[in-house]
Amino acid sequence: MDARKITAKERMAIPRQEMSAQDPKLRIGNFREVHLGLTPEQAQMEALRCIQCKDPVCIEGCPVNIKIDQFIKLIAEGNFLGAVRKIKEDNVLPSICGRVCPQEDQCEKVCIIGKKHEPVAIGNLERFVGDYERTSGQRVDPVIAPPTGKKVAVVGSGPAGLSCANDLAQYGHKVVVFEALHELGGVLVYGIPEFRLPKEIVREELDGLRRMGIEFRTDVVVGRTITVDELMEEEGFDAVFIGVGAGLPWFMGIPGENLVGVLAANEFLTRVNLMKAYEFPNSSDTPVFDCKGKNVAVFGGGNTAMDAVRTAKRLGAEHAWIVYRRSEAEMPAREEEIHHAQKEGIEFMLQTIPLEFVGTEKALLNGVTCQKMELGEPDDSGRRRPVPVPGSEFLLPIDMAIISIGNGSNPLIRQTTPDIEISKKETIVVDINTMQTSKANVYAGGDIVTGGATVILAMGAGRTAAAAINEKLAGAVTT
Amino acid sequence: MYSIVSAIFLAENIKKFEIDAPRIARKRKAGQFVIIRIDQNGERIPLTIADSDPEKGTITIIAQGAGKSTRELNRKEAGDTIADVVGPLGTPSHIENFGTAISIGGGVGTAIAYPTAAALKEAGNYVITINGARSRELVILEEEMKAVSDESYITTDDGSYGFHGFVTQKLQELIDSGKKIDFVLAIGPIPMMKAVADVTRPYGIKTVVSLNPIMIDGTGMCGGCRVTVNNEIKFGCIDGPEFDAHQVDFKNLADRNRIYQHEEKQADDAYAHKCNLTGQA
Ligand SMILES: Cc1cc2nc3c(=O)[nH]c(=O)nc-3n(C[C@H](O)[C@H](O)[C@H](O)COP(=O)(O)OP(=O)(O)OC[C@H]3O[C@@H](n4cnc5c(N)ncnc54)[C@H](O)[C@@H]3O)c2cc1C
Ligand SMILES: Cc1cc2nc3c(=O)[nH]c(=O)nc-3n(C[C@H](O)[C@H](O)[C@H](O)COP(=O)(O)OP(=O)(O)OC[C@H]3O[C@@H](n4cnc5c(N)ncnc54)[C@H](O)[C@@H]3O)c2cc1C
Ligand code: SF4
Ligand code: SF4
Ligand code: FES
């Protein structure tokens, strides 16, 4: 179909293009990606659904304001590399954001087409061009300014750190990224499972960053191996960006939480994703709780909970439940993941809270008593608060419980750099226009500032900080 | 990649390594540990930093073959490499001049207690060390311990060397002798640490133990290392590994450390089988 000749009616008649997916029955037996992506024909067809609004509200919906109308137009014209280039002006990791952004709450939520029809599949298109670049062998490497002679340390290699490093390198600064773990990528590698974001993609994006001259040092825990002050005073960094993410998983504080078989989602997911425990004992030495034929309950309703429960199913769980205190509409997880989970046979036990974990004499978990909830009056956040239904207690027999109710913040930096101001919630306090902390030449962004949020918000924060650091280093701003 | 500078067996199954890790060597304090990963498929295992040489840029670790990963480590020789060494992790030991301090090490726990005993000595304490082993061949660091002690004792379960009996019996003897004891550090198997805590509790002697929960990241991210101390959740890798012995729930630690017992045995058996086939065990 020719983009120029298409009539409005024809345009509206094009259905939203669906990506093909692995059959649920098959995919619960493997860790391969669920979605298989759009074909080039589908992508162009989908791009034609965009009416190229004069006032593209979708852009406002995107936390980093990707020029959505423009990149979609380039796709419609078949200029896929041009589209990548356009996206990369605002977002360096399109293959990743296209896969993990909660589009239904952001760009696609406000898309005009969505008022009457399904919104334009902006996320899927972004993913398509990102993948096109990676697989076509024609990399769109960014232009790098001449070296400035300035050195910046980026602490943490999650999305916040990576996007900050990318921009700083483009400005011509020397960038060294310090990462505590043995692998780079933060939550992208240890949290989000392979079946949602293949690690190969993260590795390829990292190769791109390496080609820009960014240096990566793994196995460095800032605050332990070296402090922020030492980075500046002894190693000569002119500025430091802190993107260390969330940490310290929260527990529920109910009886029995220390029984054998009760795990934080981070532990379960780290074992499986980062340490490849699903290959145990063959090509991984890290074990994970044997889920085969077992009953597993995951407590929570966010992306982490959904990832954990679907991982347990793939490891062979007989029953895999989501136990969540509100209803499906209130679940913070991406809509697509909830749908995928339902198709994979995940059982949703909604409006339910756990009261106590129970176990055997040997302290092995074998059940959880739960109580039903109903919706009461709206609370401060405007959501109706769940209240317990008297007499609705029941026992759910389970062998493993995964707690996924969120994280506090990592304490290592604040313990060793007391002059960085922190909030009551122990997150780092910054000026949101520059991401500057209370300490001179130290910036921060991502989950360590916001508490658990999203990949794109972390990336946006990294960019904002990079711009401010650049200005500061250029001497334009004096503080 | 981190190179092994030297590797020698101290006793059967217990090996001492010097590893090139300059940043860690410069930074580490008594009571801290590293997490190592032997190779691409390796698990992340915590090991105490027994000593360091900041000039040479090396750290010393002492590992006991307990399962697959530590056995594999113990087959490494000088010149070999280890994929990852990260640290120093954990909160350093709280060191001050308590007066009279007793350091108790059981088995490979002696290696973990050694740096803290040395630091206690340096801080001016009258240091008494009690090091227990099952039998004479398993006694480690005897000379090193002597060098940092004002009094030092060896105990063996079978009486083949030193005092015949458990470390707790020797400890009780010292207490009964009327010595004023201000501080006790105990590191070793969980039942031993619990027994020491039980001995000192009635006397109100400040007692610290170093716990060995299962760890992965060591940065406070995964929650796997959580222990119950004073009925609260604490993270071994951040808040510890040292805790007030009188407040630790040892049973909970012992239970939780068994979570992967079945899988660990599976890996160890498969590894032993492979070694037998290649004749390199
Ligand atoms: C299981 C899971 C699923 C998720 N799914 C989604 C999703 O679908 N969509 C979405 O938008 N968001 C999702 N999120 C949230 C999203 O991943 C985070 O908001 C985002 O990764 C935050 O980025 P960050 O760069 O701030 O931190 P992180 O990604 O957490 O990276 C921080 C990095 O810093 C390192 N580090 C920590 N301390 C130190 C130190 N002292 N020294 C050196 N390095 C250190 C860490 O090891 C880590 O690599 C999910 C989160 C989880 C846990
Ligand atoms: C802070 C700390 C310091 C330590 N210092 C030393 C030391 O200096 N020398 C020494 O020999 N040992 C030390 N250990 C214990 C050592 O980490 C374990 O023996 C080792 O991880 C066992 O791994 P494996 O595969 O050989 O054995 P496995 O067969 O996997 O396990 C044997 C035992 O080790 C425990 N274990 C297994 N994996 C881990 C893990 N990732 N983290 C912690 N424990 C685990 C298990 O509970 C089991 O009881 C320390 C542990 C901690 C937490
Ligand atoms: S980055 Fe996320 S919000 Fe922005 S356009 Fe892409 S999918 Fe939409
Ligand atoms: S709002 Fe929807 S139709 Fe309009 S430009 Fe954005 S994507 Fe296209
Ligand atoms: S080892 Fe993961 S939180 Fe301590």
XYZ file of C-alpha atoms in Angstrom, chain B:
281
model
C 40.116 -12.235 35.370
C 42.009 -12.404 38.630
C 45.281 -14.339 38.861
C 46.191 -16.707 41.616
C 49.654 -15.792 42.832
C 50.116 -18.733 45.180
C 48.063 -21.710 46.288
C 48.972 -24.134 49.056
C 47.069 -26.706 51.083
C 47.047 -25.939 54.827
C 45.367 -29.220 55.691
C 43.521 -31.852 53.785
C 40.747 -30.095 51.854
C 41.684 -26.618 53.141
C 43.630 -24.436 50.739
C 45.121 -20.970 51.002
C 45.252 -18.682 47.988
C 46.900 -15.378 47.334
C 44.999 -13.549 44.631
C 45.929 -10.454 42.700
C 43.216 -7.874 43.547
C 44.877 -4.519 44.253
C 41.771 -2.392 44.889
C 40.437 -4.876 47.431
C 43.854 -5.335 49.056
C 44.043 -1.619 49.670
C 40.571 -1.283 51.080
C 39.761 -4.340 53.098
C 39.385 -4.407 56.872
C 39.155 -7.312 59.303
C 35.818 -9.107 59.141
C 35.156 -8.403 55.474
C 34.786 -10.904 52.673
C 34.858 -11.247 48.901
C 32.467 -13.003 46.572
C 34.150 -15.025 43.897
C 32.939 -16.734 40.764
C 35.328 -19.321 39.418
C 34.294 -19.266 35.765
C 31.493 -18.408 33.363
C 29.182 -21.073 34.763
C 30.254 -20.608 38.344
C 28.072 -19.667 41.282
C 28.895 -16.666 43.433
C 30.392 -17.810 46.723
C 31.482 -15.685 49.695
C 34.914 -16.204 51.291
C 36.488 -14.180 54.069
C 39.557 -12.113 53.343
C 42.063 -13.745 55.696
C 44.852 -11.293 54.989
C 46.076 -8.787 52.448
C 49.245 -7.192 51.171
C 48.406 -3.697 49.915
C 51.942 -3.214 48.569
C 51.862 -6.374 46.506
C 48.171 -5.849 45.715
C 47.128 -9.301 46.846
C 44.495 -10.732 49.163
C 44.556 -14.085 50.921
C 41.561 -16.407 51.095
C 41.323 -19.814 52.714
C 38.714 -22.216 51.428
C 37.475 -25.525 52.660
C 36.103 -27.925 50.071
C 32.455 -28.102 51.118
C 30.722 -28.732 47.838
C 31.169 -28.373 44.125
C 32.344 -24.764 43.942
C 34.847 -24.882 46.780
C 36.214 -28.240 45.620
C 36.672 -26.844 42.145
C 38.412 -23.807 43.625
C 40.720 -26.038 45.604
C 41.962 -27.628 42.406
C 43.270 -24.276 41.185
C 46.998 -23.663 41.309
C 49.297 -20.648 41.186
C 49.095 -19.138 37.699
C 45.439 -20.109 37.212
C 42.738 -17.446 37.103
C 39.354 -16.810 38.704
C 36.669 -15.040 36.663
C 35.423 -12.657 39.356
C 36.499 -11.426 42.757
C 34.394 -8.650 44.241
C 34.763 -6.870 47.526
C 35.550 -6.039 50.188
C 31.980 -6.796 51.268
C 30.250 -6.736 54.626
C 30.611 -4.399 57.552
C 34.127 -4.565 59.059
C 34.498 -6.053 62.549
C 33.965 -3.616 65.355
C 37.416 -3.376 66.900
C 38.275 -1.634 70.150
C 40.331 -2.283 73.241
C 37.853 -4.388 75.208
C 40.450 -5.614 77.676
C 40.658 -9.367 77.457
C 39.319 -10.762 74.185
C 38.944 -14.414 73.291
C 38.870 -15.448 69.655
C 37.417 -18.877 69.012
C 37.735 -20.582 65.645
C 36.254 -23.912 64.690
C 37.546 -25.718 61.586
C 37.916 -23.335 58.665
C 36.334 -20.724 60.964
C 39.852 -20.264 62.314
C 40.778 -18.671 59.001
C 37.813 -16.322 59.268
C 38.621 -15.440 62.892
C 42.314 -14.828 62.216
C 42.158 -11.299 60.727
C 39.840 -10.104 63.494
C 42.025 -11.687 66.186
C 45.002 -9.874 64.691
C 43.090 -6.579 64.693
C 42.038 -7.105 68.325
C 45.666 -7.620 69.249
C 46.699 -4.515 67.388
C 44.047 -2.519 69.264
C 45.751 -3.433 72.523
C 43.615 -6.294 73.784
C 44.983 -9.192 75.797
C 44.142 -11.799 73.150
C 43.430 -15.441 73.913
C 42.805 -17.730 70.954
C 41.136 -21.106 71.051
C 41.207 -23.022 67.812
C 39.344 -26.250 67.457
C 39.581 -29.004 64.895
C 38.336 -32.572 64.659
C 41.874 -33.944 64.753
C 45.516 -32.929 64.513
C 45.765 -32.994 60.676
C 42.974 -30.447 60.431
C 44.552 -27.815 62.633
C 45.285 -24.698 60.564
C 47.078 -21.388 61.097
C 48.618 -22.523 64.371
C 51.719 -20.345 64.005
C 49.823 -17.315 62.705
C 47.383 -17.484 65.589
C 50.159 -17.836 68.127
C 51.824 -14.753 66.720
C 48.790 -12.566 67.456
C 47.885 -14.122 70.827
C 48.957 -13.609 74.399
C 47.682 -17.104 75.147
C 46.717 -19.667 72.532
C 45.077 -23.050 72.769
C 44.344 -25.807 70.310
C 41.533 -28.235 70.970
C 40.827 -31.450 69.086
C 37.659 -33.515 69.278
C 39.657 -36.768 69.290
C 42.444 -35.551 71.571
C 45.114 -36.141 68.922
C 46.586 -32.709 69.654
C 46.249 -30.008 72.309
C 43.286 -29.970 74.626
C 41.024 -33.018 74.268
C 37.486 -31.724 73.812
C 35.432 -28.942 72.301
C 36.304 -25.271 72.162
C 33.392 -24.559 74.503
C 34.928 -26.771 77.195
C 38.174 -24.806 76.986
C 36.196 -21.568 77.094
C 34.292 -22.725 80.177
C 37.598 -23.651 81.832
C 38.956 -20.154 81.221
C 35.805 -18.564 82.605
C 35.895 -20.871 85.655
C 39.527 -19.957 86.284
C 38.200 -16.543 87.312
C 39.720 -14.612 84.437
C 37.853 -11.423 83.619
C 36.777 -11.848 80.008
C 35.419 -8.803 78.209
C 34.799 -9.979 74.705
C 34.365 -13.235 72.786
C 34.466 -13.730 69.033
C 33.337 -17.139 67.773
C 33.458 -18.316 64.186
C 32.847 -21.823 62.951
C 30.044 -24.297 62.303
C 26.589 -23.091 63.378
C 26.267 -25.572 66.297
C 29.626 -24.412 67.636
C 28.705 -20.741 67.490
C 25.393 -21.482 69.183
C 27.178 -23.457 71.904
C 29.604 -20.592 72.546
C 26.687 -18.151 72.781
C 25.054 -20.443 75.322
C 28.250 -20.587 77.411
C 28.797 -16.824 77.577
C 25.142 -15.764 77.930
C 24.785 -16.399 81.682
C 27.934 -14.336 82.334
C 26.794 -11.455 80.157
C 30.050 -11.526 78.175
C 29.727 -9.577 74.927
C 29.919 -12.217 72.190
C 30.064 -11.782 68.442
C 29.657 -14.438 65.749
C 30.235 -14.275 61.991
C 27.313 -15.821 60.135
C 27.451 -17.723 56.867
C 24.048 -17.425 55.203
C 23.708 -18.261 51.513
C 24.563 -15.224 49.396
C 24.363 -14.189 45.779
C 25.101 -10.538 45.064
C 26.476 -9.385 48.411
C 25.188 -5.851 47.821
C 21.805 -5.971 49.553
C 19.775 -6.606 46.407
C 18.547 -10.213 46.551
C 17.498 -10.782 50.157
C 18.855 -14.337 50.097
C 21.279 -13.717 52.969
C 18.660 -12.610 55.455
C 19.060 -13.781 59.020
C 16.926 -13.317 62.118
C 18.632 -11.244 64.802
C 16.701 -10.001 67.810
C 13.531 -11.124 65.961
C 14.247 -8.744 63.114
C 15.280 -9.407 59.541
C 18.893 -8.456 58.907
C 20.898 -8.813 55.703
C 24.079 -10.812 56.252
C 25.958 -9.096 53.440
C 25.179 -5.519 54.482
C 24.400 -5.524 58.194
C 26.765 -8.415 58.901
C 28.351 -10.875 58.640
C 29.102 -10.255 62.353
C 26.199 -10.101 64.804
C 25.575 -10.201 68.537
C 25.651 -13.938 69.300
C 23.067 -13.636 72.046
C 20.475 -12.287 69.629
C 20.990 -14.581 66.641
C 18.336 -17.166 65.778
C 20.765 -20.014 64.977
C 18.061 -22.540 64.248
C 16.592 -20.325 61.567
C 20.046 -19.903 59.998
C 20.689 -23.644 60.041
C 17.262 -24.353 58.517
C 17.605 -21.739 55.809
C 21.107 -22.870 54.861
C 19.624 -26.261 53.994
C 17.348 -24.898 51.265
C 19.468 -26.073 48.341
C 20.886 -29.155 50.091
C 19.393 -31.538 47.569
C 20.613 -29.516 44.576
C 24.062 -28.952 46.092
C 24.510 -32.682 46.565
C 23.439 -33.268 42.986
C 26.063 -30.815 41.697
C 28.761 -32.196 43.955
C 28.045 -35.810 42.952
C 28.067 -34.924 39.269
C 31.361 -33.071 39.767
C 32.935 -35.983 41.680
C 31.789 -38.317 38.919
C 33.363 -36.113 36.264
C 36.621 -35.905 38.231
C 36.709 -39.663 38.591
C 36.233 -40.119 34.877
C 39.019 -37.708 34.028
C 41.146 -39.059 36.836
C 41.892 -35.598 38.194
C 40.133 -35.697 41.550
